[in-house]
Every structure is written in structure tokens, then in C-alpha cells.
Amino acid sequence: MTTTPQTMGQQFGRRSWAEPWKIKMVEPLTMTDRAGRERAAQEAGYNTFLLKSDDVYIDLLTDSGTNAMSDRQWAGMMLGDEAYAGSRNFYHLEEAIQTVYGYKHIVPTHQGRGAEHLISQAAIKKGQYVPGNMYFTTTRLHQEMAGGIFVDVIIDEAHDAQNLHPFKGNVDLDKVAALIEREGAANIAYISLAGTVNMAGGQPMSMANVKALRALCDQHGIKIYLDATRMMENAFFIQEREAGYADKTIAQILKEFCSYTDGAWMSAKKDNLVNIGGWLAVNDQDLFEELRNMVVIFEGLHTYGGLAGRDMEAIAIGIFEGVQDAHIRSRIGQVRYLGELLTDWGIPIVQPVGGHAIFLDARRFYPHLPQSVFPAQTLAAELYLDSGIRSMERGVVSAGRDPHTGEHYYPKLELTRLTIPRRVYTQAHMDVVAEAVKTVFDQRDATRGLKMVYEPKYLRFFQARFERL
Ligand SMILES: *Cc1c(COP(=O)(O)O)cnc(C)c1O
């Protein structure tokens, strides 16, 4: 049974996920009106990426770098040691990663993609395969730029928005074994693993799956590197859904999971609760020497990697705050609360609800709109017009065009993403969001699609412009 304000009061012995913090400082929001939103939407060509933040009321574009820091983190910022070399904050960060994630050697980077660049350049030889549990945009691009060939080895269930598999982020071991058989272990650079798979809707991997993958890789001498960006959220799903983990803490589960991998890269802008930063961590001494040498070229000296000392301090503190059970329970509890309201109101979303976002299924939301009039983009525009809520298209616009035929790629998933920043909005904001989605849903039959009137050549979703039909 799902929980809504209507059913909650009837359940005996209920326990809520309330936030393990209280509010000390507030940031006023822009209260928008319909006339202002119509003007702003038109100026932005009905593309939420082109809206000014000042014209947005509730911003659910992304959970990247949009976290609220704690008073401890802000206090840590004042303790920044801005020495060029050997900043004390670097040693705090190193210790935090070693303690919480368990890796031996650490290289700081300016954000996640800086770390992806370094590991891809150091660990991929031109022409080698890089199997992964689905892909992430920047991750795959860096692997390809290093000469790697990405191969999707996620289980088939991940591509089905309605499949209720509890671990839709799992690797299909048969697909990996077949690749090893066909291409040979020496032609595989490493396995590129992601904890909670963003592109599949924030879906987790199980501990049993990573353990079995480790055993398979050990037989063939293949390394496993982890995109740990949302691995703390992944640990929550293991605690909740996997036998034998209910009594373990998020911290214990995270560390065990990481122990089956050889290293990780991180966008600290997500799980580590800061606004900017990233890092890379590996166990192999020789690889570390190489990475530590390369970071000097691309990011900065190996004890700051493109970050100010104060930023490293905030990450170090954020790592310890982010791994607390009470924090993750309320973070995912809030995402779920929104998902359950929408589900109870019959609004089609990707199930099961993942860790960081709700994905509205625009195909089922607007069954009368063909993909050629951009249903997910239309839904994002309508939501903004209704109430100033900013979401993101993940459908045909994001998929782009086939470079050979010039036709749109028509992806199976046509989604509008509502991404929840950590520790930023309240349950009342989630009510407002759910009610706005419901209003747009109730008006769905009257909704026409959009026409693309400007299309940039690269990553068109960022800058494309539309008109309402
Ligand atoms: C955000 C993200 C990245 C890239 O990190 P940046 O800090 O944005 O450079 C890599 N992988 C995943 C899964 C992400 O969500």
C-alpha cells in the first residue's frame, strides 16, 4: 500500500521520514504569476534549459550541485587552507574518502567529468571495450575520446519503464561473459559500473550482483571501476531490499560494495552534498602514480586538483553527513513521497521510484501526441506554465538525430524528469509539485505538442527552441 496524506492517518504505528535537520537560513523564492510565466516561457523557446533561474519557482532541473550545505560545511569553508601545495583540507578529504569508501589513493578533481577524463585516459587503450550498466553522457564521451568502445551490459529489464525489478541497475553477467568470450579479456579496458543508474531512472545494483561480477572479473583479470556519484543512495536500496542487509548501516553497505571494485570516480555535486567538486580513488599504486601525474596537466596540483582548499573541506564534511542513515532515509523518503502521490492519482511514472528523481512517462501521459511533437518537452513546458516548476526533457529531443539518415532518434523512453535537490525543498513543495502535475494531467486532452523552430547541431536539448502548436 502506498502512503498519501489521505491514507497516512489511518495507518497505526506509522513512522515518517522527517528531515534530520532544521532550517537556520532561508533563500527567498521567486513567486511567479501566469502572465510572467507565459512571457518567460516564450522568451525561452519553451525549453526549460533556457529559462532564467529568477523566473523559476521550484527548480527540479537537476540534483547536481544544487544541494544545501550544512552549518558544519559552511564553517568548514572558513577553515580553508589555500596553500598551493599540501593544503590541510586535502588531507581531511583523503581521510574521509579512505574511511567512508575504503579506497587507498585519492586524486581531487574540479568535478566528476575531470575524474572521468583522467581514469579514461589512464586505463583505456585505443580500441578496447568498456562494458557498463547503461551509460552516462559525460562518462561515455570520455571513454570514447580515450578510444574506448562502450558496450551496454545492463539487464534488459532496465529498458522497460514499467518493469518492477528491485535492482534494475544490475549487470547482466551473461552479456559480460559473452563479450569476454568474443573479444578476449585483454581487449576489455575495465568494467564501468554505476551505483544507481541515472539514465534508467535512478535504479540500483544489488550486492549479490557486484559480488558475482567481481568473481567473474577475477577469473579473467579484469578491473572494475565504479561511478560512485549516487552510490550512497544505492546502499539504501540494498539495505531495504536485499536479504542480509536490513541490519547493516548505509556506511557498512557502501564500504562493502566499494570493496568489490578497484577504484571509483565521483561527482561530489551529488551524494557528497556540495555545490562543486569531484574526486578519483584507486587501490593500485602504479595507476595512482600515473593519475597523480596527469592531474597536474588537466586540473591542478595533486593536492587540490582544481578545487579551493575550502571546497575540499566542505566535501570532506559532506561525505560524513551524506552517509548517515537518517539523511538518506529522508532524502529518498522525499522523492518517494512525491512518487506515491502521483501514483495514487493515476499519473504514469517510471516504476519503481529511484533515488533522486521522479520520471514522468510522457508517452502514457499524452497518448494522443506522437513523438514527433515532443511529448516530454511539451510536458516540461506545460508544467512550467502552470506553476513555475522547472523539469527536464529526457526523450526525443535529448536523443538527437541519426547522423547518417538525419532522422530523429525515437528512444523507447520518452520522459520528463523531476529531480529533487538534497536538503533544499520541503514536503509542502512536493505537494505543490504533485498538484501541478495533476492539473497538467487533467488538461492533457486539450494539450497539443510543440514544433522545433531552432535546432543546434550538438546536444540540441540544451539550446533548441520551440513554438506551441
Ligand atoms: C553528474 C554525473 C557525472 C558527471 O559529473 P560532473 O560533476 O557533472 O562533471 C558522472 N556520472 C554521473 C552518474 C553523474 O550523475
Short mmCIF file of C-alpha atoms and ligand atoms in Angstrom, two decimals:
data_model
loop_
_atom_site.label_atom_id
_atom_site.label_comp_id
_atom_site.label_asym_id
_atom_site.label_seq_id
_atom_site.Cartn_x
_atom_site.Cartn_y
_atom_site.Cartn_z
CA MET A 1 0.00 0.00 0.00
CA THR A 2 1.31 3.43 -0.85
CA THR A 3 1.20 6.32 1.59
CA THR A 4 -0.61 9.58 0.95
CA PRO A 5 -1.86 12.31 3.29
CA GLN A 6 -5.27 10.63 2.96
CA THR A 7 -4.16 7.14 3.99
CA MET A 8 -1.34 8.04 6.36
CA GLY A 9 -3.55 8.97 9.30
CA GLN A 10 -5.30 5.60 9.10
CA GLN A 11 -2.16 3.56 9.49
CA PHE A 12 -1.40 2.51 13.02
CA GLY A 13 2.17 2.80 14.21
CA ARG A 14 3.27 4.82 11.21
CA ARG A 15 6.82 6.24 11.18
CA SER A 16 7.65 9.17 8.89
CA TRP A 17 10.91 10.04 7.18
CA ALA A 18 11.18 13.60 8.52
CA GLU A 19 14.35 15.55 7.79
CA PRO A 20 17.20 15.09 10.34
CA TRP A 21 17.85 18.87 10.32
CA LYS A 22 16.10 22.15 10.89
CA ILE A 23 16.29 25.34 8.88
CA LYS A 24 18.66 28.09 10.02
CA MET A 25 18.84 30.30 6.93
CA VAL A 26 16.36 30.73 4.08
CA GLU A 27 16.68 31.75 0.45
CA PRO A 28 13.55 33.55 -0.79
CA LEU A 29 11.99 32.07 -3.95
CA THR A 30 10.52 33.96 -6.89
CA MET A 31 6.76 33.78 -6.70
CA THR A 32 5.73 33.71 -10.34
CA ASP A 33 2.38 34.56 -11.97
CA ARG A 34 0.78 33.18 -15.13
CA ALA A 35 1.42 36.27 -17.28
CA GLY A 36 5.09 36.35 -16.25
CA ARG A 37 5.50 32.63 -16.90
CA GLU A 38 3.96 32.89 -20.36
CA ARG A 39 6.37 35.68 -21.24
CA ALA A 40 9.38 33.81 -19.79
CA ALA A 41 8.43 30.54 -21.49
CA GLN A 42 8.06 32.23 -24.85
CA GLU A 43 11.40 34.02 -24.46
CA ALA A 44 12.99 30.66 -23.58
CA GLY A 45 11.51 28.98 -26.68
CA TYR A 46 9.61 26.56 -24.36
CA ASN A 47 12.93 24.98 -23.39
CA THR A 48 13.45 24.76 -19.62
CA PHE A 49 17.24 24.91 -20.09
CA LEU A 50 16.83 28.44 -21.48
CA LEU A 51 14.75 29.78 -18.57
CA LYS A 52 16.40 32.21 -16.19
CA SER A 53 16.62 30.84 -12.68
CA ASP A 54 14.92 34.03 -11.44
CA ASP A 55 11.81 33.09 -13.44
CA VAL A 56 11.57 29.67 -11.72
CA TYR A 57 9.64 28.97 -8.52
CA ILE A 58 10.59 25.33 -7.72
CA ASP A 59 13.69 24.20 -9.61
CA LEU A 60 13.78 20.45 -10.30
CA LEU A 61 16.09 20.64 -13.30
CA THR A 62 18.86 18.64 -11.62
CA ASP A 63 20.24 17.41 -8.29
CA SER A 64 23.77 18.27 -9.41
CA GLY A 65 25.46 20.97 -7.35
CA THR A 66 22.06 22.16 -6.13
CA ASN A 67 22.40 20.71 -2.60
CA ALA A 68 22.07 22.80 0.56
CA MET A 69 25.21 22.68 2.70
CA SER A 70 25.03 22.34 6.48
CA ASP A 71 26.23 24.83 9.08
CA ARG A 72 29.22 22.50 9.64
CA GLN A 73 30.13 22.62 5.96
CA TRP A 74 29.86 26.42 5.88
CA ALA A 75 32.01 26.59 9.00
CA GLY A 76 34.48 24.27 7.25
CA MET A 77 34.65 26.72 4.35
CA MET A 78 36.11 29.25 6.78
CA LEU A 79 38.89 26.78 7.58
CA GLY A 80 40.13 26.68 4.01
CA ASP A 81 43.90 26.33 3.83
CA GLU A 82 44.62 27.92 0.46
CA ALA A 83 48.24 26.82 0.29
CA TYR A 84 49.21 25.84 -3.26
CA ALA A 85 50.72 22.57 -2.08
CA GLY A 86 49.83 20.23 0.77
CA SER A 87 46.67 22.01 1.97
CA ARG A 88 45.44 20.55 5.25
CA ASN A 89 41.97 20.29 3.69
CA PHE A 90 43.30 17.80 1.14
CA TYR A 91 44.39 15.50 3.95
CA HIS A 92 40.93 15.77 5.53
CA LEU A 93 39.36 14.87 2.19
CA GLU A 94 41.76 11.97 1.69
CA GLU A 95 40.98 10.62 5.14
CA ALA A 96 37.20 11.00 4.62
CA ILE A 97 37.30 9.01 1.35
CA GLN A 98 39.59 6.34 2.82
CA THR A 99 37.35 6.00 5.87
CA VAL A 100 33.94 6.04 4.16
CA TYR A 101 34.63 4.50 0.74
CA GLY A 102 37.68 2.44 1.69
CA TYR A 103 39.94 3.19 -1.28
CA LYS A 104 43.68 3.69 -0.78
CA HIS A 105 44.79 6.55 -3.03
CA ILE A 106 42.93 9.79 -3.77
CA VAL A 107 43.15 12.43 -6.51
CA PRO A 108 40.89 15.51 -6.23
CA THR A 109 39.30 16.97 -9.39
CA HIS A 110 37.18 20.04 -10.16
CA GLN A 111 34.07 17.88 -10.73
CA GLY A 112 33.06 14.39 -11.85
CA ARG A 113 33.96 14.74 -15.51
CA GLY A 114 37.50 15.80 -14.61
CA ALA A 115 37.90 12.46 -12.82
CA GLU A 116 36.27 10.61 -15.76
CA HIS A 117 38.75 12.20 -18.11
CA LEU A 118 41.76 11.07 -16.07
CA ILE A 119 40.66 7.48 -15.47
CA SER A 120 39.59 7.06 -19.11
CA GLN A 121 42.92 8.34 -20.43
CA ALA A 122 44.94 6.24 -17.98
CA ALA A 123 43.02 2.95 -18.12
CA ILE A 124 41.74 2.65 -21.72
CA LYS A 125 43.88 1.69 -24.71
CA LYS A 126 42.55 2.66 -28.13
CA GLY A 127 40.12 0.05 -29.46
CA GLN A 128 39.42 -1.56 -26.09
CA TYR A 129 35.85 -2.29 -24.98
CA VAL A 130 34.35 -0.64 -21.91
CA PRO A 131 31.25 -2.54 -20.75
CA GLY A 132 28.90 -0.58 -18.48
CA ASN A 133 25.48 -0.87 -16.80
CA MET A 134 23.88 1.60 -19.21
CA TYR A 135 25.78 4.77 -19.89
CA PHE A 136 26.03 8.29 -18.53
CA THR A 137 26.50 11.14 -21.03
CA THR A 138 29.85 12.52 -19.82
CA THR A 139 31.21 9.12 -18.76
CA ARG A 140 30.69 7.54 -22.17
CA LEU A 141 32.02 10.57 -24.03
CA HIS A 142 35.30 10.49 -22.07
CA GLN A 143 35.63 6.76 -22.65
CA GLU A 144 35.07 7.26 -26.37
CA MET A 145 37.50 10.16 -26.51
CA ALA A 146 40.13 7.84 -24.99
CA GLY A 147 39.48 5.39 -27.87
CA GLY A 148 37.20 3.06 -25.91
CA ILE A 149 34.12 1.32 -27.30
CA PHE A 150 31.18 1.41 -24.92
CA VAL A 151 29.06 -1.76 -24.60
CA ASP A 152 25.79 -1.75 -22.64
CA VAL A 153 25.65 -4.79 -20.32
CA ILE A 154 22.75 -3.77 -18.08
CA ILE A 155 19.91 -6.27 -17.63
CA ASP A 156 17.10 -5.96 -20.20
CA GLU A 157 14.55 -5.01 -17.50
CA ALA A 158 16.28 -1.60 -17.18
CA HIS A 159 14.93 -0.52 -20.56
CA ASP A 160 11.30 -1.11 -19.53
CA ALA A 161 9.71 1.82 -17.63
CA GLN A 162 7.07 -0.45 -16.06
CA ASN A 163 9.17 -3.41 -15.00
CA LEU A 164 9.25 -3.67 -11.19
CA HIS A 165 12.60 -5.49 -10.83
CA PRO A 166 14.09 -4.32 -7.48
CA PHE A 167 17.61 -3.95 -8.92
CA LYS A 168 17.14 -2.65 -12.44
CA GLY A 169 20.72 -1.32 -12.38
CA ASN A 170 22.21 -4.84 -12.30
CA VAL A 171 24.77 -6.04 -14.79
CA ASP A 172 23.77 -8.98 -16.98
CA LEU A 173 26.68 -11.34 -16.30
CA ASP A 174 25.89 -13.39 -19.42
CA LYS A 175 26.38 -10.28 -21.55
CA VAL A 176 29.78 -9.67 -19.90
CA ALA A 177 30.82 -13.31 -20.27
CA ALA A 178 29.79 -13.28 -23.92
CA LEU A 179 31.85 -10.15 -24.55
CA ILE A 180 34.91 -11.70 -22.86
CA GLU A 181 34.40 -14.85 -24.92
CA ARG A 182 34.05 -12.93 -28.18
CA GLU A 183 36.70 -10.22 -27.76
CA GLY A 184 39.09 -11.65 -25.16
CA ALA A 185 39.80 -10.26 -21.69
CA ALA A 186 42.83 -8.32 -22.91
CA ASN A 187 40.55 -6.23 -25.14
CA ILE A 188 38.42 -5.10 -22.22
CA ALA A 189 39.75 -1.97 -20.50
CA TYR A 190 37.66 -2.36 -17.35
CA ILE A 191 34.04 -2.67 -16.28
CA SER A 192 32.45 0.76 -15.87
CA LEU A 193 29.91 0.35 -13.09
CA ALA A 194 27.40 2.94 -11.84
CA GLY A 195 25.66 2.93 -8.49
CA THR A 196 22.00 3.88 -9.08
CA VAL A 197 21.77 4.19 -12.84
CA ASN A 198 20.63 7.70 -13.71
CA MET A 199 19.57 7.04 -17.30
CA ALA A 200 17.45 4.05 -16.18
CA GLY A 201 15.56 6.22 -13.69
CA GLY A 202 17.92 6.11 -10.68
CA GLN A 203 17.80 2.31 -10.41
CA PRO A 204 20.12 0.42 -8.02
CA MET A 205 22.51 -2.54 -8.28
CA SER A 206 22.46 -5.36 -5.74
CA MET A 207 25.38 -6.51 -3.61
CA ALA A 208 24.97 -10.05 -4.95
CA ASN A 209 25.37 -8.71 -8.48
CA VAL A 210 28.61 -6.81 -7.81
CA LYS A 211 29.99 -9.80 -5.89
CA ALA A 212 29.26 -12.15 -8.77
CA LEU A 213 30.73 -9.66 -11.22
CA ARG A 214 33.90 -9.46 -9.10
CA ALA A 215 34.24 -13.25 -9.20
CA LEU A 216 33.81 -13.28 -12.98
CA CYS A 217 36.32 -10.47 -13.45
CA ASP A 218 38.84 -12.15 -11.15
CA GLN A 219 38.80 -15.24 -13.38
CA HIS A 220 39.87 -13.03 -16.29
CA GLY A 221 41.99 -10.38 -14.57
CA ILE A 222 39.60 -7.54 -15.43
CA LYS A 223 39.36 -4.43 -13.28
CA ILE A 224 36.11 -2.82 -12.07
CA TYR A 225 35.82 0.95 -11.64
CA LEU A 226 32.76 2.48 -10.05
CA ASP A 227 30.90 5.70 -10.80
CA ALA A 228 30.20 6.37 -7.11
CA THR A 229 28.20 9.56 -7.76
CA ARG A 230 24.98 8.21 -6.19
CA MET A 231 26.38 5.11 -4.51
CA MET A 232 25.19 6.17 -1.04
CA GLU A 233 21.64 6.19 -2.40
CA ASN A 234 22.28 2.77 -3.93
CA ALA A 235 23.33 1.49 -0.48
CA PHE A 236 19.91 2.49 0.87
CA PHE A 237 18.14 0.24 -1.66
CA ILE A 238 20.39 -2.68 -0.72
CA GLN A 239 19.57 -2.12 2.95
CA GLU A 240 15.88 -2.04 2.14
CA ARG A 241 15.56 -4.78 -0.48
CA GLU A 242 18.41 -7.30 -0.23
CA ALA A 243 18.39 -10.23 2.21
CA GLY A 244 21.02 -9.94 4.94
CA TYR A 245 21.44 -6.14 4.80
CA ALA A 246 18.49 -4.80 6.81
CA ASP A 247 20.59 -4.56 9.98
CA LYS A 248 23.67 -3.07 8.35
CA THR A 249 24.23 0.69 8.19
CA ILE A 250 24.44 2.63 4.93
CA ALA A 251 28.12 3.22 5.78
CA GLN A 252 28.80 -0.53 6.14
CA ILE A 253 26.96 -1.37 2.93
CA LEU A 254 28.71 1.36 0.95
CA LYS A 255 32.14 0.20 2.10
CA GLU A 256 31.41 -3.44 1.35
CA PHE A 257 30.18 -2.56 -2.15
CA CYS A 258 33.26 -0.47 -2.88
CA SER A 259 35.49 -3.32 -1.65
CA TYR A 260 34.44 -5.36 -4.72
CA THR A 261 35.75 -2.63 -7.03
CA ASP A 262 39.25 -1.40 -7.83
CA GLY A 263 38.53 2.29 -7.66
CA ALA A 264 35.91 4.98 -8.23
CA TRP A 265 35.25 8.38 -9.70
CA MET A 266 32.90 10.83 -8.11
CA SER A 267 30.81 13.88 -8.83
CA ALA A 268 30.76 15.33 -5.31
CA LYS A 269 27.96 17.63 -6.53
CA LYS A 270 25.52 14.81 -5.80
CA ASP A 271 25.92 12.44 -2.81
CA ASN A 272 28.71 14.46 -1.14
CA LEU A 273 26.38 17.43 -0.54
CA VAL A 274 28.41 20.28 -2.05
CA ASN A 275 27.93 22.70 -4.94
CA ILE A 276 31.16 21.87 -6.79
CA GLY A 277 33.86 19.20 -6.65
CA GLY A 278 34.88 15.68 -7.57
CA TRP A 279 37.49 13.03 -6.90
CA LEU A 280 39.08 9.86 -8.12
CA ALA A 281 40.20 6.99 -5.89
CA VAL A 282 42.11 3.81 -6.78
CA ASN A 283 43.84 1.00 -4.94
CA ASP A 284 46.59 0.27 -7.47
CA GLN A 285 49.82 2.11 -6.66
CA ASP A 286 51.11 2.35 -10.25
CA LEU A 287 47.82 3.61 -11.65
CA PHE A 288 47.71 6.14 -8.83
CA GLU A 289 51.20 7.42 -9.73
CA GLU A 290 50.05 7.93 -13.31
CA LEU A 291 46.81 9.68 -12.32
CA ARG A 292 48.61 11.88 -9.85
CA ASN A 293 50.97 12.90 -12.60
CA MET A 294 48.19 13.54 -15.14
CA VAL A 295 46.04 15.64 -12.80
CA VAL A 296 48.79 18.27 -12.79
CA ILE A 297 48.28 18.79 -16.54
CA PHE A 298 44.50 19.00 -16.63
CA GLU A 299 43.20 20.04 -13.21
CA GLY A 300 45.87 21.33 -10.84
CA LEU A 301 48.44 20.05 -8.36
CA HIS A 302 47.60 16.62 -6.90
CA THR A 303 46.70 18.11 -3.52
CA TYR A 304 43.99 20.42 -4.89
CA GLY A 305 43.00 19.20 -8.39
CA GLY A 306 41.12 22.35 -9.42
CA LEU A 307 39.45 22.91 -6.05
CA ALA A 308 39.94 25.60 -3.42
CA GLY A 309 41.02 24.30 -0.01
CA ARG A 310 37.65 25.39 1.40
CA ASP A 311 35.82 23.30 -1.22
CA MET A 312 37.79 20.20 -0.23
CA GLU A 313 36.89 20.81 3.41
CA ALA A 314 33.18 21.08 2.54
CA ILE A 315 33.37 17.79 0.60
CA ALA A 316 35.15 16.03 3.48
CA ILE A 317 32.40 17.08 5.89
CA GLY A 318 29.68 16.33 3.31
CA ILE A 319 30.98 12.77 2.91
CA PHE A 320 30.35 12.03 6.58
CA GLU A 321 26.95 13.76 6.58
CA GLY A 322 25.84 12.12 3.35
CA VAL A 323 26.42 8.57 4.58
CA GLN A 324 24.19 8.92 7.68
CA ASP A 325 21.18 6.60 7.59
CA ALA A 326 18.78 9.32 8.76
CA HIS A 327 19.91 11.62 5.94
CA ILE A 328 19.45 9.05 3.17
CA ARG A 329 16.17 7.81 4.56
CA SER A 330 14.71 11.32 4.43
CA ARG A 331 16.31 12.13 1.08
CA ILE A 332 14.83 9.09 -0.63
CA GLY A 333 11.69 9.37 1.52
CA GLN A 334 11.01 12.77 -0.01
CA VAL A 335 11.48 11.52 -3.57
CA ARG A 336 9.15 8.61 -2.81
CA TYR A 337 6.57 10.81 -1.17
CA LEU A 338 6.20 12.69 -4.43
CA GLY A 339 6.19 9.43 -6.41
CA GLU A 340 3.46 7.92 -4.22
CA LEU A 341 1.19 10.95 -4.54
CA LEU A 342 1.48 10.82 -8.32
CA THR A 343 0.96 7.05 -8.41
CA ASP A 344 -2.13 7.27 -6.23
CA TRP A 345 -3.53 9.90 -8.58
CA GLY A 346 -3.05 7.61 -11.56
CA ILE A 347 -0.26 9.63 -13.17
CA PRO A 348 2.14 7.49 -15.21
CA ILE A 349 5.73 7.48 -13.87
CA VAL A 350 8.73 5.17 -14.15
CA GLN A 351 8.48 2.41 -11.52
CA PRO A 352 9.93 1.58 -9.10
CA VAL A 353 10.74 5.14 -7.98
CA GLY A 354 14.52 5.61 -7.91
CA GLY A 355 16.76 7.54 -5.56
CA HIS A 356 16.98 11.07 -6.90
CA ALA A 357 14.12 11.85 -9.26
CA ILE A 358 10.63 11.12 -10.50
CA PHE A 359 10.43 10.40 -14.21
CA LEU A 360 7.02 11.19 -15.74
CA ASP A 361 6.21 8.81 -18.59
CA ALA A 362 5.19 11.30 -21.30
CA ARG A 363 4.12 8.57 -23.75
CA ARG A 364 1.38 7.41 -21.41
CA PHE A 365 0.71 10.94 -20.11
CA TYR A 366 -0.07 12.21 -23.62
CA PRO A 367 -1.09 9.07 -25.56
CA HIS A 368 -2.55 11.26 -28.32
CA LEU A 369 0.77 13.03 -29.04
CA PRO A 370 3.22 11.33 -31.43
CA GLN A 371 6.93 11.59 -30.55
CA SER A 372 7.39 13.97 -33.49
CA VAL A 373 5.65 16.74 -31.49
CA PHE A 374 7.90 16.16 -28.46
CA PRO A 375 5.58 14.95 -25.66
CA ALA A 376 8.20 15.10 -22.87
CA GLN A 377 9.32 18.58 -23.90
CA THR A 378 5.64 19.62 -24.05
CA LEU A 379 5.06 18.28 -20.55
CA ALA A 380 8.06 20.20 -19.17
CA ALA A 381 6.74 23.40 -20.81
CA GLU A 382 3.17 22.88 -19.54
CA LEU A 383 4.40 22.24 -16.00
CA TYR A 384 6.37 25.47 -16.04
CA LEU A 385 3.41 27.43 -17.44
CA ASP A 386 1.08 26.00 -14.80
CA SER A 387 3.17 26.79 -11.74
CA GLY A 388 6.76 27.85 -12.41
CA ILE A 389 8.19 24.36 -11.77
CA ARG A 390 11.27 23.55 -13.85
CA SER A 391 11.83 19.98 -15.02
CA MET A 392 13.93 18.43 -17.81
CA GLU A 393 13.15 16.57 -21.02
CA ARG A 394 14.69 13.11 -21.44
CA GLY A 395 13.16 11.90 -24.69
CA VAL A 396 13.38 12.51 -28.41
CA VAL A 397 14.91 15.99 -28.08
CA SER A 398 17.71 14.68 -25.83
CA ALA A 399 18.24 11.67 -28.10
CA GLY A 400 19.14 13.84 -31.12
CA ARG A 401 19.35 12.70 -34.73
CA ASP A 402 20.90 9.77 -36.54
CA PRO A 403 23.98 11.30 -38.21
CA HIS A 404 23.52 9.06 -41.29
CA THR A 405 19.81 9.39 -42.08
CA GLY A 406 19.24 12.80 -40.45
CA GLU A 407 16.07 11.42 -38.82
CA HIS A 408 15.25 11.90 -35.15
CA TYR A 409 16.25 9.04 -32.90
CA TYR A 410 12.96 7.88 -31.35
CA PRO A 411 14.01 6.45 -27.96
CA LYS A 412 11.83 3.91 -26.17
CA LEU A 413 11.72 6.08 -23.07
CA GLU A 414 10.06 9.49 -23.50
CA LEU A 415 10.41 11.00 -20.05
CA THR A 416 10.17 14.29 -18.16
CA ARG A 417 12.44 14.31 -15.11
CA LEU A 418 11.62 15.97 -11.80
CA THR A 419 14.96 15.89 -9.97
CA ILE A 420 14.97 16.61 -6.26
CA PRO A 421 17.93 18.59 -4.83
CA ARG A 422 19.17 17.36 -1.43
CA ARG A 423 18.04 19.21 1.72
CA VAL A 424 16.56 22.09 -0.30
CA TYR A 425 12.78 21.81 -0.61
CA THR A 426 10.12 20.82 1.91
CA GLN A 427 7.28 18.31 1.84
CA ALA A 428 4.90 21.24 1.15
CA HIS A 429 6.89 22.00 -2.02
CA MET A 430 6.42 18.36 -3.06
CA ASP A 431 2.66 18.77 -2.57
CA VAL A 432 2.72 21.83 -4.82
CA VAL A 433 4.66 19.88 -7.45
CA ALA A 434 2.28 16.90 -7.31
CA GLU A 435 -0.76 19.17 -7.59
CA ALA A 436 0.77 20.98 -10.58
CA VAL A 437 1.44 17.68 -12.34
CA LYS A 438 -2.14 16.63 -11.60
CA THR A 439 -3.52 19.88 -13.05
CA VAL A 440 -1.46 19.45 -16.23
CA PHE A 441 -2.61 15.80 -16.37
CA ASP A 442 -6.28 16.81 -16.07
CA GLN A 443 -5.81 19.19 -19.01
CA ARG A 444 -3.96 16.62 -21.10
CA ASP A 445 -6.63 16.14 -23.78
CA ALA A 446 -6.52 19.83 -24.68
CA THR A 447 -2.73 19.84 -24.94
CA ARG A 448 -1.10 19.97 -28.35
CA GLY A 449 2.59 19.41 -28.83
CA LEU A 450 5.47 21.63 -29.84
CA LYS A 451 7.21 22.43 -33.10
CA MET A 452 11.00 22.79 -33.13
CA VAL A 453 11.92 26.11 -34.73
CA TYR A 454 15.66 26.21 -33.93
CA GLU A 455 17.92 23.19 -33.68
CA PRO A 456 21.60 23.44 -32.70
CA LYS A 457 23.99 20.89 -34.14
CA TYR A 458 25.38 19.45 -30.87
CA LEU A 459 23.48 18.33 -27.74
CA ARG A 460 20.38 20.07 -29.09
CA PHE A 461 18.31 19.68 -25.91
CA PHE A 462 20.29 22.47 -24.23
CA GLN A 463 19.54 25.20 -26.76
CA ALA A 464 16.71 24.10 -29.08
CA ARG A 465 13.73 26.46 -29.37
CA PHE A 466 10.07 25.57 -29.86
CA GLU A 467 6.66 27.05 -30.58
CA ARG A 468 3.34 25.75 -29.27
CA LEU A 469 1.14 24.03 -31.86
C1 LIG B 1 26.83 14.27 -12.79
C2 LIG B 1 27.35 12.95 -13.12
C3 LIG B 1 28.63 12.78 -13.67
C4 LIG B 1 29.50 13.95 -14.08
O1 LIG B 1 29.85 14.74 -13.01
P1 LIG B 1 30.01 16.32 -13.10
O2 LIG B 1 30.35 16.69 -11.68
O3 LIG B 1 28.71 16.90 -13.57
O4 LIG B 1 31.14 16.61 -14.03
C5 LIG B 1 29.07 11.48 -13.87
N1 LIG B 1 28.30 10.41 -13.61
C6 LIG B 1 27.05 10.54 -13.11
C7 LIG B 1 26.23 9.33 -12.84
C8 LIG B 1 26.53 11.81 -12.86
O5 LIG B 1 25.29 11.93 -12.39
#
